[in-house]
Amino acid sequence: MVPVRAIPARPHRQGGLLALLVLPLVLFLVVVFLWPVARFLALSVDNSDISGNLPRTISALTDWTPEAGLPAEPVFVALVEDLAEARRAGQEGVLAQLVNQRVVGTRFLVIKTAKDAAAGKLDMRPVRESLLAKYAGWDNPALWRALWRETSAYTDYYLLDSLDLMRGEDGSITRVPEDRAVFLDVLVRTIWISALVTVLCTLLALPLAQAIVGAPPFWSRLMFALVLFPLWTSLLVRTVIWIMVLQKNGPVNATLLGLGIVGEPLNLVYTRFSLYVAMVQVLLPMMVLSIVAVMRRVPATYMRAALSLGASWLTAWRRVQLPLILPGILSGGAVVFVFALGYYITPMLVGGPTDQMVSSYIAFYTNNTLNWGLGAALSLQLLLILLLFAFLYWTASALLRRKVGG
Amino acid sequence: MRIYLRTVSAAALCLAASTLAVSAAGPITVVGWGGSWDKAYKDGVWDKYTEQTGIPIVHEEWAGEVAKVRAQVQAGNITYDVVSTEAPGMEIGCAEGLFVPLTPEITGDPENYLPGTLHECGVASDTWATILTYNTDVFKGDAGPKSWADFWDVEKFPGKRGVYAQAQFTLENALMADGVKREDMYKVLSTPEGVDRAFAMLDKIKPYAVWYSTTPQAIQNLDSGEVVMSDQFNARITDEVMKEKKPYAIVWEAGYFYGTDYWAVVKGAPHEQDALDLLKWFSVPENQAGFSKLYAYGTGRKEAAAMIPPEWAANLPTSPEHIEYATAYDNDFWTENKEALEERFKAWQAK
């Protein structure tokens, strides 16, 4: 529709200079962003804290199978050597934590055995008998089965866990028990909430953007400033205000009660409703900015032309205005959706436990239970969704460009 | 403007003072639990130390993650000197050798400590309890809840409940509501059936629960009337009642569990010796009593408890008035099971 003149290619030297100028930024991104993120994501398959700390035990266990009962003396000798080594390297705490993740109730067993092993208290032979006599716990078949399975430097334990799957007794992949299955629900919930927030933002932003673009300069600037104003306010403040507004004795409930619309205060805060309200309010400016930027470039004469040719306002808007501002809606939608996917503070503050999104679980596992493997696996999940939607956005805008251009 | 000038000159003074102090020992970085807890320690204890010795103390806050200490030790970049950690963290950190073992030379005679307040690597920083509290404006006079069963009884006591969004504390409370005696608590919780029983009880309260993960959230919910009763740490409620004149009551007789946090010195810390000196000073009863006088948590030394005015001492979880309703948290149980139970709790919550 709009004729596009081909831009002449830039001289080669200038491109080289540009690359040189961009280089520091690229290096900066690699060092402080890409590298640490990749390191963290690698934790989702990393098993070296277990296998790397028990090399002798693992090789001694190669000839063993769970059916054989408790392992024989050489395995116990290897175990004591490994644990002493781990203790000297200061690794026994991490090892104990990871073993305890797989077999609950083994944390002190590992720490104490490692301490005694490093102090040389477990040298009398046969080691197997003295170890079994000294600690209750090394006779637990589940513990040996777990160690026997951790032979590789890599593990799918966390990736499976993040999809509500696990390895059964025989090593095959099964669903985790119903009372522990949560991540698939959370995943669907995260995408659903983000999508709905994006749609709501679009529906609210369109008339607003139209009003801003169409208003006289003073009012246009004023409205624009009012849209920007929340962006300059702390996210935390904007979110917490909603708790005040929506709580049982807050102004919304007071108004509804006062007008006699409801008999008793509604449950508004800590619900999915309050989450949508807060998220839409926080993210709306992004959408408005993006649409206004595109809308400003569309001459008002196009709409007028369509109207003068007899189209109804709605038809004119739908067939002339909408296609022209679609790139703005798409890019605004992409920004809102991507932001919403990673939301953590807002759901934590104004949502209930059934409204928490993936990020909240990532924070829980990395900060609270220090299960970094699972935290990394969930992060990977989130990243893959992001890439998928980035690809969809890219495809959609490429198609759009071709359609408008042709 | 005058306030501005005063702030600026105060800042300049601080700057000057800190430049002067470089030649002296410290500053010692003390890591506590934040909020009013930290403030009570600063006002009641550490400021006196700085006054007496000239050694400045830097306050940091954390949530008791011993893994942070481990990471610092492994990276060889230790920034914490003294930390307050919950008992399970104490057990793990001490067993792993992250904390410096304390000798009687530092702590004083072990005989002078209340049971459970002295550890191989730590001295009690505070003994706290998780109690049932309710709004006395909603349930007036004798009409308040008396037990955890009442907390679960939404017919007799209508309204939402504030519940701490974690397994520890909450599972114990649920089982108390289900009639489990406190002394049998960990026998029951150690069995899968016992854990299922606790979660079954939680299923019943779920529709009425408003979850919180920080104390300020819990207080805000009580304050706004969003919840009519809540579980909470006792000293925070006492603080609100005494300082803010809030209408809350603590139901000690419903039964409560208490735990102890410990001060520990990180092995290889930049000011390890200064930190040990600090704990030696802290182990003097008069010095540690400063905390309990400001905050309704107990400390370790028996003599310190005797120095607290009796009318205030009644607010402490270790006071003789309430101790018959109390049982200690089982640290070994929670050290082994915390991760698994918290993860199950989080999954249960999300359903």
Coordinates of N, CA and C in Angstrom, one line a residue, chain A residues 87 89-94 97 100-101 104-109 111 115 178-182 185-186 189 243-244 247-249 267 269-270 348-349 353-354 356 360-361 364-365 367 369-371 374, chain B residues 65-68 70 74 88 91-92 94-97 120 159-160 166 196 206 210-211 213 217 220-221 223-228 331-332 335-340 342-344 346-351:
Chain A
R87 N 34.3 -35.0 52.4 CA 34.4 -34.2 53.6 C 35.6 -33.2 53.5
A89 N 37.0 -32.1 50.9 CA 36.8 -31.1 49.9 C 35.7 -30.1 50.3
G90 N 35.0 -30.4 51.4 CA 33.9 -29.5 51.9 C 32.7 -29.7 51.0
Q91 N 32.6 -30.9 50.4 CA 31.4 -31.2 49.5 C 30.3 -32.0 50.2
E92 N 30.6 -32.5 51.4 CA 29.6 -33.5 52.0 C 28.2 -32.9 52.2
G93 N 28.2 -31.6 52.5 CA 26.9 -30.9 52.7 C 26.0 -30.9 51.5
V94 N 26.6 -30.6 50.4 CA 25.8 -30.6 49.1 C 25.4 -32.0 48.8
Q97 N 22.6 -33.1 51.0 CA 21.3 -32.5 50.6 C 20.7 -33.2 49.4
N100 N 19.5 -36.6 50.2 CA 18.2 -36.5 51.0 C 17.0 -36.1 50.1
Q101 N 17.3 -35.4 49.0 CA 16.2 -35.1 48.0 C 15.7 -36.4 47.4
V104 N 14.4 -39.4 51.4 CA 14.3 -38.5 52.5 C 14.7 -39.2 53.8
G105 N 15.4 -38.4 54.7 CA 15.8 -39.0 56.0 C 17.2 -39.5 56.0
T106 N 18.0 -39.1 55.0 CA 19.4 -39.6 54.9 C 20.5 -38.5 55.1
R107 N 20.0 -37.3 55.4 CA 20.9 -36.2 55.4 C 22.0 -36.3 56.5
F108 N 21.6 -36.5 57.7 CA 22.5 -36.6 58.8 C 23.4 -37.9 58.7
L109 N 22.7 -38.9 58.1 CA 23.5 -40.2 57.9 C 24.7 -39.9 57.0
I111 N 26.2 -36.9 56.3 CA 27.1 -35.9 57.0 C 27.9 -36.6 58.1
K115 N 31.9 -37.3 58.2 CA 32.8 -36.8 59.3 C 33.6 -37.9 59.9
E178 N -0.6 -38.4 42.3 CA -1.5 -37.3 42.1 C -1.3 -36.1 43.1
D179 N -0.9 -36.4 44.3 CA -0.8 -35.3 45.3 C 0.4 -34.5 45.1
R180 N 1.3 -35.0 44.3 CA 2.6 -34.2 44.0 C 2.6 -33.6 42.6
A181 N 1.7 -34.0 41.8 CA 1.7 -33.5 40.4 C 1.1 -32.1 40.4
V182 N 2.0 -31.1 40.0 CA 1.5 -29.7 40.1 C 2.1 -28.9 38.9
D185 N -0.1 -28.3 35.6 CA -1.2 -27.4 35.9 C -0.6 -25.9 35.9
V186 N 0.5 -25.8 36.6 CA 1.1 -24.4 36.7 C 1.5 -23.9 35.4
R189 N -1.6 -22.9 33.5 CA -2.1 -21.7 34.2 C -1.3 -20.5 33.8
I243 N -4.2 -4.4 47.1 CA -4.7 -5.1 48.3 C -5.5 -4.2 49.1
M244 N -5.1 -3.0 49.3 CA -5.8 -2.0 50.1 C -7.2 -1.7 49.4
Q247 N -9.5 -5.1 49.5 CA -9.7 -6.0 50.7 C -11.1 -5.8 51.2
K248 N -11.4 -6.7 52.2 CA -12.7 -6.8 52.8 C -13.3 -5.5 53.2
N249 N -12.5 -4.7 53.9 CA -13.0 -3.4 54.3 C -12.5 -2.2 53.5
N267 N -15.3 -11.4 48.3 CA -13.9 -11.8 48.4 C -13.2 -11.4 47.2
V269 N -9.8 -9.8 47.1 CA -8.3 -9.8 47.1 C -7.9 -11.3 47.3
Y270 N -6.7 -11.6 46.9 CA -6.1 -12.9 46.9 C -6.9 -13.9 46.1
M348 N 2.3 -13.2 43.8 CA 2.6 -13.6 45.2 C 1.8 -12.7 46.1
L349 N 1.7 -11.4 45.8 CA 1.1 -10.4 46.7 C -0.4 -10.4 46.6
P353 N -3.0 -19.1 46.5 CA -2.1 -20.2 46.1 C -2.4 -20.9 44.8
T354 N -3.6 -20.8 44.4 CA -3.9 -21.4 43.1 C -3.7 -20.5 41.9
Q356 N -0.6 -18.9 41.5 CA 0.8 -18.7 41.4 C 1.3 -19.2 40.0
S360 N 7.0 -18.2 40.4 CA 6.9 -18.3 41.9 C 7.5 -19.7 42.3
Y361 N 7.4 -20.7 41.5 CA 7.9 -22.0 41.8 C 9.4 -22.0 41.7
F364 N 10.7 -20.4 44.7 CA 10.6 -21.3 45.8 C 11.7 -22.3 45.8
Y365 N 12.0 -23.0 44.7 CA 13.0 -24.0 44.7 C 14.4 -23.5 44.7
N367 N 15.3 -20.5 46.2 CA 15.6 -19.8 47.5 C 15.2 -20.6 48.7
T369 N 13.9 -24.2 49.2 CA 14.3 -25.5 49.4 C 15.7 -25.8 48.8
L370 N 16.2 -24.8 48.1 CA 17.6 -24.9 47.5 C 17.7 -26.1 46.6
N371 N 16.6 -26.4 45.9 CA 16.6 -27.5 44.9 C 16.9 -26.8 43.6
L374 N 15.8 -28.4 40.1 CA 14.4 -28.3 39.8 C 14.1 -26.9 39.4
Chain B
E65 N 19.3 -19.2 55.4 CA 19.7 -20.2 54.4 C 21.2 -20.5 54.6
V66 N 21.4 -21.7 55.3 CA 22.8 -22.1 55.6 C 23.6 -22.3 54.3
A67 N 22.8 -22.7 53.2 CA 23.5 -22.9 51.9 C 24.3 -21.6 51.5
K68 N 23.8 -20.4 51.9 CA 24.5 -19.2 51.6 C 25.9 -19.2 52.3
R70 N 27.5 -21.8 53.2 CA 28.3 -22.8 52.5 C 28.9 -22.3 51.2
Q74 N 32.8 -22.0 50.4 CA 33.4 -22.7 49.3 C 34.1 -21.7 48.3
P88 N 17.7 -26.5 62.8 CA 18.2 -27.4 61.7 C 19.4 -26.9 61.0
E91 N 22.4 -27.4 63.1 CA 22.9 -28.8 63.1 C 23.7 -29.1 61.9
I92 N 23.1 -28.7 60.7 CA 23.8 -29.0 59.4 C 25.1 -28.2 59.4
C94 N 27.0 -27.0 61.7 CA 28.0 -27.4 62.6 C 28.6 -28.7 62.2
A95 N 27.7 -29.6 61.8 CA 28.2 -31.0 61.3 C 29.1 -30.8 60.1
E96 N 28.8 -29.9 59.3 CA 29.7 -29.7 58.1 C 30.9 -28.9 58.4
G97 N 31.0 -28.3 59.6 CA 32.2 -27.5 59.9 C 32.2 -26.1 59.4
E120 N 26.8 -27.0 70.4 CA 28.2 -27.2 70.2 C 28.8 -25.9 69.5
G159 N -15.3 -16.6 59.7 CA -14.3 -15.6 59.2 C -13.1 -16.3 58.7
K160 N -12.3 -15.6 58.0 CA -11.1 -16.2 57.3 C -10.0 -16.4 58.4
Q166 N 3.6 -22.5 54.8 CA 4.7 -23.5 54.8 C 4.3 -24.7 55.7
D196 N -0.4 -37.7 56.0 CA -1.7 -37.6 55.3 C -2.8 -37.0 56.1
K206 N -8.7 -25.2 54.1 CA -8.2 -24.5 52.8 C -9.2 -23.4 52.3
V210 N -6.3 -17.6 54.4 CA -5.6 -16.6 53.6 C -4.1 -16.8 53.9
W211 N -3.4 -17.2 52.9 CA -2.0 -17.6 53.2 C -1.1 -16.4 53.2
S213 N 3.3 -15.3 53.6 CA 4.6 -15.8 53.7 C 5.6 -14.9 54.5
Q217 N 2.7 -9.3 56.1 CA 1.5 -9.6 55.4 C 0.5 -10.1 56.4
Q220 N -1.0 -7.3 58.4 CA -1.8 -6.4 57.5 C -3.2 -7.1 57.4
N221 N -3.2 -8.4 57.2 CA -4.5 -9.1 57.1 C -5.3 -9.1 58.3
D223 N -5.1 -6.7 60.6 CA -5.4 -5.3 60.8 C -6.6 -4.9 59.9
S224 N -6.6 -5.4 58.7 CA -7.6 -4.9 57.8 C -8.9 -5.7 58.0
G225 N -8.9 -6.7 58.8 CA -10.1 -7.5 59.0 C -10.3 -8.6 58.0
E226 N -9.3 -8.7 57.1 CA -9.4 -9.8 56.1 C -9.4 -11.2 56.8
V227 N -8.7 -11.3 57.9 CA -8.8 -12.5 58.7 C -9.2 -12.2 60.1
V228 N -9.9 -13.1 60.8 CA -10.3 -12.9 62.1 C -9.3 -13.5 63.1
N331 N 13.9 -30.8 66.0 CA 14.9 -30.3 65.0 C 15.4 -31.4 64.1
D332 N 15.6 -32.6 64.6 CA 16.1 -33.7 63.8 C 15.0 -34.0 62.7
T335 N 15.0 -31.3 60.1 CA 16.2 -31.2 59.3 C 16.1 -32.2 58.1
E336 N 15.6 -33.4 58.5 CA 15.6 -34.5 57.5 C 14.4 -34.3 56.5
N337 N 13.3 -33.8 57.0 CA 12.0 -33.9 56.3 C 11.6 -32.5 55.7
K338 N 12.3 -31.5 56.0 CA 11.7 -30.1 55.6 C 11.6 -30.0 54.1
E339 N 12.6 -30.4 53.4 CA 12.5 -30.2 51.9 C 11.4 -30.9 51.3
A340 N 11.2 -32.2 51.7 CA 10.2 -33.0 51.1 C 8.8 -32.5 51.5
E342 N 7.9 -29.5 52.6 CA 7.6 -28.2 52.1 C 7.2 -28.3 50.6
E343 N 7.9 -29.2 49.9 CA 7.6 -29.3 48.5 C 6.2 -30.0 48.3
R344 N 5.9 -30.9 49.2 CA 4.5 -31.5 49.1 C 3.5 -30.4 49.5
K346 N 3.7 -27.2 49.1 CA 3.6 -26.2 48.0 C 2.7 -26.8 46.9
A347 N 2.9 -28.1 46.6 CA 2.0 -28.8 45.6 C 0.6 -28.8 46.0
W348 N 0.4 -29.2 47.3 CA -1.0 -29.3 47.8 C -1.7 -27.9 47.8
Q349 N -0.9 -26.9 48.1 CA -1.5 -25.5 48.1 C -2.0 -25.1 46.7
A350 N -1.3 -25.6 45.7 CA -1.6 -25.1 44.3 C -2.8 -25.8 43.7
K351 N -3.3 -26.8 44.4 CA -4.5 -27.6 43.8 C -5.8 -26.9 44.2

